[in-house]
PDB file of C-alpha atoms in Angstrom:
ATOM      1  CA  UNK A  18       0.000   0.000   0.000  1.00  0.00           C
ATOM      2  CA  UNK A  19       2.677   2.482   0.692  1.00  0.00           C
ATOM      3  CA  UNK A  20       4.317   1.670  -2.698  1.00  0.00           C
ATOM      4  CA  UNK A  21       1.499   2.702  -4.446  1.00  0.00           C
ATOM      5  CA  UNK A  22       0.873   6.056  -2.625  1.00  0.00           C
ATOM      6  CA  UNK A  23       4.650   6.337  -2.979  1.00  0.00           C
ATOM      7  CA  UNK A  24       4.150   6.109  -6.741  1.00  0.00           C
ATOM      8  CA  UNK A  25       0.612   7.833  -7.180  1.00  0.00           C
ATOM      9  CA  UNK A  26       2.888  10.917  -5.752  1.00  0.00           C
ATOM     10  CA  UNK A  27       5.717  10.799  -7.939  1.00  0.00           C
ATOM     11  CA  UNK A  28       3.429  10.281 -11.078  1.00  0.00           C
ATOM     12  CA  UNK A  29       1.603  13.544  -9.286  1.00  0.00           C
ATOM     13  CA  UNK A  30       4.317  15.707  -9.005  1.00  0.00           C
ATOM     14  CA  UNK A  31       6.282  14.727 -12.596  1.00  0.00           C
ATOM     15  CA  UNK A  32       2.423  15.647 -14.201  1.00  0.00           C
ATOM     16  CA  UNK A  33       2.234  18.379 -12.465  1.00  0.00           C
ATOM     17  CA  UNK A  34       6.037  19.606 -13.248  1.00  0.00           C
ATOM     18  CA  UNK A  35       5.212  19.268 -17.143  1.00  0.00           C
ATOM     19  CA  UNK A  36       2.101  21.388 -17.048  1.00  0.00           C
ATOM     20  CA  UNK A  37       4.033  24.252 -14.921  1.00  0.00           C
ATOM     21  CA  UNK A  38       6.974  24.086 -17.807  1.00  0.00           C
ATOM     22  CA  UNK A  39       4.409  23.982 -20.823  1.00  0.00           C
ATOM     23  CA  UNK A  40       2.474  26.492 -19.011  1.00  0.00           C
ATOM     24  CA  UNK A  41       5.421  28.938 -17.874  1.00  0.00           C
ATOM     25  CA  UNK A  42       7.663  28.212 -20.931  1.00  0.00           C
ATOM     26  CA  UNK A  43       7.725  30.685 -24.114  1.00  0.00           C
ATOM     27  CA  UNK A  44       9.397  31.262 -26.854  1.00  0.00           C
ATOM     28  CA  UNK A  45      11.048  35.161 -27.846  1.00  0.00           C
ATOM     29  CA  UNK A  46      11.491  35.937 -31.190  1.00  0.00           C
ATOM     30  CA  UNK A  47      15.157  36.898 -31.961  1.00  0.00           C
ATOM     31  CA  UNK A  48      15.094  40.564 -32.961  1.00  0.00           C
ATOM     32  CA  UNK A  49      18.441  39.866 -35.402  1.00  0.00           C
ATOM     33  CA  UNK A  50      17.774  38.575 -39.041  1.00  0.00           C
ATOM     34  CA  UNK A  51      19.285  39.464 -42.179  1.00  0.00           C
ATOM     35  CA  UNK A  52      18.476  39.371 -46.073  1.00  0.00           C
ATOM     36  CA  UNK A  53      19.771  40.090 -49.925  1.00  0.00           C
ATOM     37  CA  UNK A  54      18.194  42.087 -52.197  1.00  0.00           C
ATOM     38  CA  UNK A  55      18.549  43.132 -55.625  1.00  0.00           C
ATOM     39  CA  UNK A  56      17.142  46.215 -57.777  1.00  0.00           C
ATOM     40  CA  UNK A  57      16.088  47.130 -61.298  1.00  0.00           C
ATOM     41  CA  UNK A  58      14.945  50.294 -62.625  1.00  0.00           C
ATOM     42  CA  UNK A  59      16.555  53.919 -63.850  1.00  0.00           C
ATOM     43  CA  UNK A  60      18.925  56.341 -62.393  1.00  0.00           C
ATOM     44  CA  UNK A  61      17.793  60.213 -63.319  1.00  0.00           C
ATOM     45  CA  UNK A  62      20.409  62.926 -62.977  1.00  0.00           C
ATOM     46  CA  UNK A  63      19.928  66.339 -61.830  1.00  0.00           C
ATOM     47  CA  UNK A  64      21.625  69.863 -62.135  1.00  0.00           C
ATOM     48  CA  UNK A  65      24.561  70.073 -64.209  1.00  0.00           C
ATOM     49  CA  UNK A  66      25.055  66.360 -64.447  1.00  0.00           C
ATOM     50  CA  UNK A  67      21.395  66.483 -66.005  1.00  0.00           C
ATOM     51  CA  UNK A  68      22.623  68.792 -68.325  1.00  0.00           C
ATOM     52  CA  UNK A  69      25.659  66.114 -69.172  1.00  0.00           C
ATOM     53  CA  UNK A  70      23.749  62.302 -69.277  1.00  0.00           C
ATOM     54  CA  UNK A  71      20.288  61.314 -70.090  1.00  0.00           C
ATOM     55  CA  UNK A  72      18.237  59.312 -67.839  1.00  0.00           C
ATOM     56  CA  UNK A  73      19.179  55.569 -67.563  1.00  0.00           C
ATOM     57  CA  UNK A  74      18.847  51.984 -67.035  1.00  0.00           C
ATOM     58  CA  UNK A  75      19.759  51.147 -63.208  1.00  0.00           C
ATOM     59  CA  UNK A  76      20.903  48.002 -60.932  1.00  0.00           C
ATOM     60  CA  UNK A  77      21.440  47.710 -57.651  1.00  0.00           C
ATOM     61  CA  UNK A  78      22.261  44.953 -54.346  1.00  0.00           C
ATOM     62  CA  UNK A  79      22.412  45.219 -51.035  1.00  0.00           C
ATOM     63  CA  UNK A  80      23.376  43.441 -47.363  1.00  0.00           C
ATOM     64  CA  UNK A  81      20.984  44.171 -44.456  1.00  0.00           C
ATOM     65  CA  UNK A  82      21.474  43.011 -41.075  1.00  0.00           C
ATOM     66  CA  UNK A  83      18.507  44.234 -39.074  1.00  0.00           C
ATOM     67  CA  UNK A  84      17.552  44.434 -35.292  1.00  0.00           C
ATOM     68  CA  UNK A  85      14.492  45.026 -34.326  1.00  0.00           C
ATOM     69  CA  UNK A  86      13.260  47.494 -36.336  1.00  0.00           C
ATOM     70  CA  UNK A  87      16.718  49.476 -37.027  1.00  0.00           C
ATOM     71  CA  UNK A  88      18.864  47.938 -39.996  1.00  0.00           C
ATOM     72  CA  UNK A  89      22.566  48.652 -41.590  1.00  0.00           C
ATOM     73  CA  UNK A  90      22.453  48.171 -45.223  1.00  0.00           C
ATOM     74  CA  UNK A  91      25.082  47.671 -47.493  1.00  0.00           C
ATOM     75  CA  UNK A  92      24.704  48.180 -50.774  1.00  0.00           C
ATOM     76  CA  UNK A  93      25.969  49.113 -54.098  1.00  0.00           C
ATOM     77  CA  UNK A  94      24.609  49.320 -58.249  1.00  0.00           C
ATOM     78  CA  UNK A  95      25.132  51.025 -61.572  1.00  0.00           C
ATOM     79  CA  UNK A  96      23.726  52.896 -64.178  1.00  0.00           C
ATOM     80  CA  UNK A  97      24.266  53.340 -67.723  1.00  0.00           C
ATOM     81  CA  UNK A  98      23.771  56.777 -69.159  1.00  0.00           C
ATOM     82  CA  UNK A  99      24.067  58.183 -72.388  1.00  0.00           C
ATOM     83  CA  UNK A 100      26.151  61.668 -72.833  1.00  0.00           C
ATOM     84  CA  UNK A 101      23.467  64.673 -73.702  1.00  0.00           C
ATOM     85  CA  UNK A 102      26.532  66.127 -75.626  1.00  0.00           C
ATOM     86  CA  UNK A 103      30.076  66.356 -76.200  1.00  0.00           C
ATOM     87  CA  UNK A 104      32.286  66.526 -73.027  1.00  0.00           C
ATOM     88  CA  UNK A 105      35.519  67.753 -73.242  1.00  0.00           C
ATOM     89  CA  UNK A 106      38.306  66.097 -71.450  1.00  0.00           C
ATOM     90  CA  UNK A 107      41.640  67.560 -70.735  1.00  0.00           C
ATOM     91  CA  UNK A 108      44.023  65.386 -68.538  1.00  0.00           C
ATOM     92  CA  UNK A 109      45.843  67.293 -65.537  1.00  0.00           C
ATOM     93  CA  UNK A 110      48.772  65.519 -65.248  1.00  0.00           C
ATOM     94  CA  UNK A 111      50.240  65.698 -68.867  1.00  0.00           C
ATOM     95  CA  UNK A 112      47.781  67.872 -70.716  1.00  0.00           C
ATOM     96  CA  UNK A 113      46.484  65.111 -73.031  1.00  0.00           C
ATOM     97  CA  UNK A 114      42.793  65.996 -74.541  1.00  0.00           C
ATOM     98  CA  UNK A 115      40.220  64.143 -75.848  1.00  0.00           C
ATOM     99  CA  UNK A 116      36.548  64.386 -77.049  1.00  0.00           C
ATOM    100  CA  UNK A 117      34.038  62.211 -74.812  1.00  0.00           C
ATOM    101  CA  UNK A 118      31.309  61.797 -77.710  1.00  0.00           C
ATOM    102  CA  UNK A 119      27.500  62.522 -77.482  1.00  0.00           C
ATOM    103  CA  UNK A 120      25.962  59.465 -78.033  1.00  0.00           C
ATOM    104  CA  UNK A 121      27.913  57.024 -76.188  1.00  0.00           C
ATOM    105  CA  UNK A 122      27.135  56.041 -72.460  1.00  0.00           C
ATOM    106  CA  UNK A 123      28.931  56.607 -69.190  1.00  0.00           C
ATOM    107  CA  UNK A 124      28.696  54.375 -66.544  1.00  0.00           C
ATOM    108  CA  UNK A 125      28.207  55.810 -62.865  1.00  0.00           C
ATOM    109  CA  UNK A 126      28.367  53.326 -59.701  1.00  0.00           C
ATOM    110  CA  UNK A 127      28.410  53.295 -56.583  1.00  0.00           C
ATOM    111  CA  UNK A 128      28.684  51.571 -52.861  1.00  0.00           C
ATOM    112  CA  UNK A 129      27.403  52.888 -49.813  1.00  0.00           C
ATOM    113  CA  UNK A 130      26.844  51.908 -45.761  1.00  0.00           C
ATOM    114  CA  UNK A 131      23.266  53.230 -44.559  1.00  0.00           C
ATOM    115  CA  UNK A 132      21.341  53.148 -41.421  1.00  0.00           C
ATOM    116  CA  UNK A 133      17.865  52.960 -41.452  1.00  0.00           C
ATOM    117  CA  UNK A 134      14.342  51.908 -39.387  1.00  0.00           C
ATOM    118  CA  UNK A 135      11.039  50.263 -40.385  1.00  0.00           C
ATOM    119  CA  UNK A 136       8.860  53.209 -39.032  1.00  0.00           C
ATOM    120  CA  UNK A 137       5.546  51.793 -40.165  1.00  0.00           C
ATOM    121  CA  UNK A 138       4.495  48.044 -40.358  1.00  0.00           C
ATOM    122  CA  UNK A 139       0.987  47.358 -40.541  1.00  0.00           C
ATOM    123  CA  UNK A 140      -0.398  44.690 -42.879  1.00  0.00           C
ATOM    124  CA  UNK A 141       2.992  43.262 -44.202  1.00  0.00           C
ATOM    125  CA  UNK A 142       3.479  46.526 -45.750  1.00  0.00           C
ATOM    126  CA  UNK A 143       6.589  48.182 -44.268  1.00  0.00           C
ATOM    127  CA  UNK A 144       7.717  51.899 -44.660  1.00  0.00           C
ATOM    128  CA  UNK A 145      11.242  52.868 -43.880  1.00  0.00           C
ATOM    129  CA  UNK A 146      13.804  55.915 -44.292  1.00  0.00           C
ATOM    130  CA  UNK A 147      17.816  55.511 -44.729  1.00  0.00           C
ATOM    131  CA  UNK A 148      20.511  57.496 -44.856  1.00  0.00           C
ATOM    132  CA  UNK A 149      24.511  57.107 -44.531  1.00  0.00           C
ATOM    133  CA  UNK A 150      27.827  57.605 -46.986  1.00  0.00           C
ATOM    134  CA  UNK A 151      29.375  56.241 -49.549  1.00  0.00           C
ATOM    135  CA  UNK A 152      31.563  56.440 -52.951  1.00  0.00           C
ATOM    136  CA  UNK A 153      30.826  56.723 -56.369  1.00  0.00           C
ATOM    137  CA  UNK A 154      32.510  57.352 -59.605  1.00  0.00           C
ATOM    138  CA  UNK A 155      31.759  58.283 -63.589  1.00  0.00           C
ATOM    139  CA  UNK A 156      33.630  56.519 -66.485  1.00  0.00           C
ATOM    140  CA  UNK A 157      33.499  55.906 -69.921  1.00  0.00           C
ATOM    141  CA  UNK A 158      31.707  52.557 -70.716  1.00  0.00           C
ATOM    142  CA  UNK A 159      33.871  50.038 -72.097  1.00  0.00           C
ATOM    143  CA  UNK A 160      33.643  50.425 -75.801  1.00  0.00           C
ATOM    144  CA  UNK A 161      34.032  54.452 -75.301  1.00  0.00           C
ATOM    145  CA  UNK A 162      37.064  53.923 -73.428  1.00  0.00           C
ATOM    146  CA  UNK A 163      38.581  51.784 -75.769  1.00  0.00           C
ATOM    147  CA  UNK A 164      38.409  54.221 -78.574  1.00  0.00           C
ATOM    148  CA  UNK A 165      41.108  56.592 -77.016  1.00  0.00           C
ATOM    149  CA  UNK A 166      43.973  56.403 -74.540  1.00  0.00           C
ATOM    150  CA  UNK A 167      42.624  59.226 -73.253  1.00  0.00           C
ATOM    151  CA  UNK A 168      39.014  58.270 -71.860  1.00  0.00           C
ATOM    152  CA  UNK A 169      40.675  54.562 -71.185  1.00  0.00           C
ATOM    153  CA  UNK A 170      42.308  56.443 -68.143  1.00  0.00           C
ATOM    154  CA  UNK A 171      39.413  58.471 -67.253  1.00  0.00           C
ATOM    155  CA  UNK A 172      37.692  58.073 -64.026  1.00  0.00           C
ATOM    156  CA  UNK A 173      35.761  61.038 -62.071  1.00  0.00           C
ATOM    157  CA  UNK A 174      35.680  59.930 -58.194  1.00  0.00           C
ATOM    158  CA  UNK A 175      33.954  61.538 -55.517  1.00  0.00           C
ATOM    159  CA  UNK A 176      32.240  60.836 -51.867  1.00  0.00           C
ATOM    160  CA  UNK A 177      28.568  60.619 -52.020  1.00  0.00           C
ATOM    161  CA  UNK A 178      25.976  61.642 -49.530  1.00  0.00           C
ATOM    162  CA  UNK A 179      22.866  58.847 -49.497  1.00  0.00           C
ATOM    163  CA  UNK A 180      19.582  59.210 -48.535  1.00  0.00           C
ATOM    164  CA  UNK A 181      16.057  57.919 -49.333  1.00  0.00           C
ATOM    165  CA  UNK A 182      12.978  55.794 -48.355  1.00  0.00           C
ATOM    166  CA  UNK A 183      11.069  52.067 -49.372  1.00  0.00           C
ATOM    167  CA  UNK A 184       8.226  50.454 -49.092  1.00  0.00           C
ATOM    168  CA  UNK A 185       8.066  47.099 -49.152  1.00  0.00           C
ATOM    169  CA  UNK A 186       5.624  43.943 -48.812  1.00  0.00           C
ATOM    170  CA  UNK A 187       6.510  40.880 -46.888  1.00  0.00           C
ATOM    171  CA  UNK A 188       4.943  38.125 -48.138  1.00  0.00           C
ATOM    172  CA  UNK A 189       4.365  35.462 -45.165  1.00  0.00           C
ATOM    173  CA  UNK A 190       5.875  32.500 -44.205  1.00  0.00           C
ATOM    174  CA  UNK A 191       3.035  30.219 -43.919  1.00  0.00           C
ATOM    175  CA  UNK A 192       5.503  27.766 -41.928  1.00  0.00           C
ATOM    176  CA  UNK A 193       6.668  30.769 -38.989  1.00  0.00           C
ATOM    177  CA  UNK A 194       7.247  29.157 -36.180  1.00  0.00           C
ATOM    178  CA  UNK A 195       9.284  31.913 -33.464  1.00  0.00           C
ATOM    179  CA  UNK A 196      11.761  29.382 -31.961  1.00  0.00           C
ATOM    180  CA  UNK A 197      13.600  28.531 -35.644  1.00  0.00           C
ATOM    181  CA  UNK A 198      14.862  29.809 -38.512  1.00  0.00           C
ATOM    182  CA  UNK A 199      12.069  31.804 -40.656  1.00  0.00           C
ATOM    183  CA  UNK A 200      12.404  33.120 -44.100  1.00  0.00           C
ATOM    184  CA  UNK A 201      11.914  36.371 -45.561  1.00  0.00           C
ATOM    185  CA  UNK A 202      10.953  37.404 -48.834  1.00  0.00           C
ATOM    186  CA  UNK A 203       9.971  40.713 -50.051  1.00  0.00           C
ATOM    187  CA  UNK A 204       9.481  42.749 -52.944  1.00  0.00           C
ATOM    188  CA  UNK A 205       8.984  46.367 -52.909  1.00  0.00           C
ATOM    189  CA  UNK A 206       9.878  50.379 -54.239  1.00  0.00           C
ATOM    190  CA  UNK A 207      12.475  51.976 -53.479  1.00  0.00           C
ATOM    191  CA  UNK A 208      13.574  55.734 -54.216  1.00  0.00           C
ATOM    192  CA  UNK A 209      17.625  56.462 -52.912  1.00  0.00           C
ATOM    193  CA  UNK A 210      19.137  60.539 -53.555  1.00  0.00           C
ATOM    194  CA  UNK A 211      22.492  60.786 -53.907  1.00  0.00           C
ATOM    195  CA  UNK A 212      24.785  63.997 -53.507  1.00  0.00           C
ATOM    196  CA  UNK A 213      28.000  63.416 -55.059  1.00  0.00           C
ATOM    197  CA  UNK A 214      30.809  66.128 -55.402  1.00  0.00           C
ATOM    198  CA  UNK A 215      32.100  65.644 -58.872  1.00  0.00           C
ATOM    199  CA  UNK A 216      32.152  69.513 -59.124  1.00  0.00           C
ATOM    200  CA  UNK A 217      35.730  69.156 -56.456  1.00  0.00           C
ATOM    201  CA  UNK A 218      37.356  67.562 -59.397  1.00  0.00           C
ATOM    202  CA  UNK A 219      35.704  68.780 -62.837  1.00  0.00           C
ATOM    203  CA  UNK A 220      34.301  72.014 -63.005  1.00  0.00           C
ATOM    204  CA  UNK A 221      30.276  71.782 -63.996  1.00  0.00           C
ATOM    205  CA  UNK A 222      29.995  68.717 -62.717  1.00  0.00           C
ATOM    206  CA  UNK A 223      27.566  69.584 -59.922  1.00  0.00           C
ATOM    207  CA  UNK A 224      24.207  68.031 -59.497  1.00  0.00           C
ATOM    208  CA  UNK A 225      22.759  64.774 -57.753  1.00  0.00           C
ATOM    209  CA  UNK A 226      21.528  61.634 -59.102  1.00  0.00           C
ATOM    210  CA  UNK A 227      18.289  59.637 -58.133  1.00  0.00           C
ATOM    211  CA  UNK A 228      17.533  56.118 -58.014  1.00  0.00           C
ATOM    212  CA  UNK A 229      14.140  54.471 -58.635  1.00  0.00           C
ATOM    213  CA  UNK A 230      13.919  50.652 -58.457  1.00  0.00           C
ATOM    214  CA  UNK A 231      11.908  47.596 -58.476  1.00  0.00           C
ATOM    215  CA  UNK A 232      13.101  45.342 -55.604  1.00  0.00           C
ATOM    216  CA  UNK A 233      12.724  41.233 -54.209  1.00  0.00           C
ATOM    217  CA  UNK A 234      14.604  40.343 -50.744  1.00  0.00           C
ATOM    218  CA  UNK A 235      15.161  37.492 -49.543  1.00  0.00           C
ATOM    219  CA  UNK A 236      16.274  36.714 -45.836  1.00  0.00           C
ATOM    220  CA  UNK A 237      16.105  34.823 -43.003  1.00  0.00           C
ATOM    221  CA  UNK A 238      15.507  35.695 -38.844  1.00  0.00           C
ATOM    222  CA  UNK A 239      17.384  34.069 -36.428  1.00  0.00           C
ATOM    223  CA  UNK A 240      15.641  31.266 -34.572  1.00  0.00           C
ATOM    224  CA  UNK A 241      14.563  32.677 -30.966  1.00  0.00           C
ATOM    225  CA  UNK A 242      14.857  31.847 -27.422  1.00  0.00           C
ATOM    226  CA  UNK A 243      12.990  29.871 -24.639  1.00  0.00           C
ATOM    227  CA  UNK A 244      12.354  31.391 -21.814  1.00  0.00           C
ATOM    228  CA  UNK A 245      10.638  30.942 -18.265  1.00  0.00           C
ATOM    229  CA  UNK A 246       8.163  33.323 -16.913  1.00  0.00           C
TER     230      UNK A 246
END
């Protein structure tokens, strides 16, 4: 008899330790995940360089590494612009000159370090600002540069200022589950100003160039933790 109210007891208290752990036990979402994304779209330029290249075909990629809702982005594209008219280049260190031609393009790139914050998510839409620093150059494209010595050494370099703002929708992950790994895939607008200072090096170069692309993410979140109440 005493067995069995020895074991009735023990049974007791190992039911009643499982329901206290499934009851007190939960899990916390990690607030760290991170995600690649890639752009498509044009690149418009502004001021003088507006008065220099056409509007043009854009591409773009990027690294974020997010927590919570504040993210550091990495990221970096191109554009191919054709020249409005002739530019003419005179080299400082030996005086060479050369005729960059209308007609032919120029390509301008760039990559840049940003911070930025998901101020609005409601839906699986997401709004978000950015801003940060970066470099970016001009240069004949390849076939230009290859028709004279002169434009095969040309290269206009210059710090650029970033800033802009996306909006994005996440499309759910039907298997989310907050203790593992969850995916993320997005696609979204994005609109990115940039303030280079081309003018420091060539005179009329001044101006700003904005981006304007179509964009898909993909990402995962780190899988959370459990924790006791």
């Amino acid at each position: 008899m005493k067995k069995k109210i020895v074991g009735m007891l023990i049974t007791a208290f190992f039911i009643s330790s499982l329901a206290h752990a499934q009851r007190d036990n939960r899990v916390i979402p990690s607030p760290w995940a991170f995600s690649w994304g890639a752009g498509l779209g044009t690149m418009v330029p502004s001021g003088d360089l507006g008065d220099y290249f056409k509007t043009g075909f854009a591409a773009d990629t990027e690294l974020n590494i997010y927590y919570q809702k504040v993210f550091l982005m990495i990221n970096g594209g191109f554009s191919s612009n054709a020249l409005a008219k002739d530019i003419p280049v005179v080299m400082v260190d030996d005086g060479r000159e050369a005729t960059w031609p209308s007609g032919s393009n120029a390509l301008h790139a760039f990559i840049g370090a940003n911070i930025g914050v998901n101020i609005l998510e409601a839906d699986n839409i997401s709004f978000y600002p950015f801003a940060g620093i970066g470099y970016g150059f001009i240069e004949p494209n390849l076939k230009t540069a290859n028709s004279d010595p002169v434009l095969s050494v040309l290269k206009i370099n210059s710090l650029v200022w970033n800033a802009g703002f996306g909006v994005d929708y996440n499309i759910p992950d039907k298997n989310y589950a907050p203790g593992k790994i969850n995916r993320i895939l997005k696609v979204g607008l994005r609109y990115q100003f940039q303030k280079p200072d081309y003018e420091k090096e060539v005179a009329g170069f001044d101006g700003a160039t904005h981006w304007m692309t179509l964009r898909f993410v993909i990402g995962s979140t780190m899988p959370g933790r459990v924790t006791d109440n």
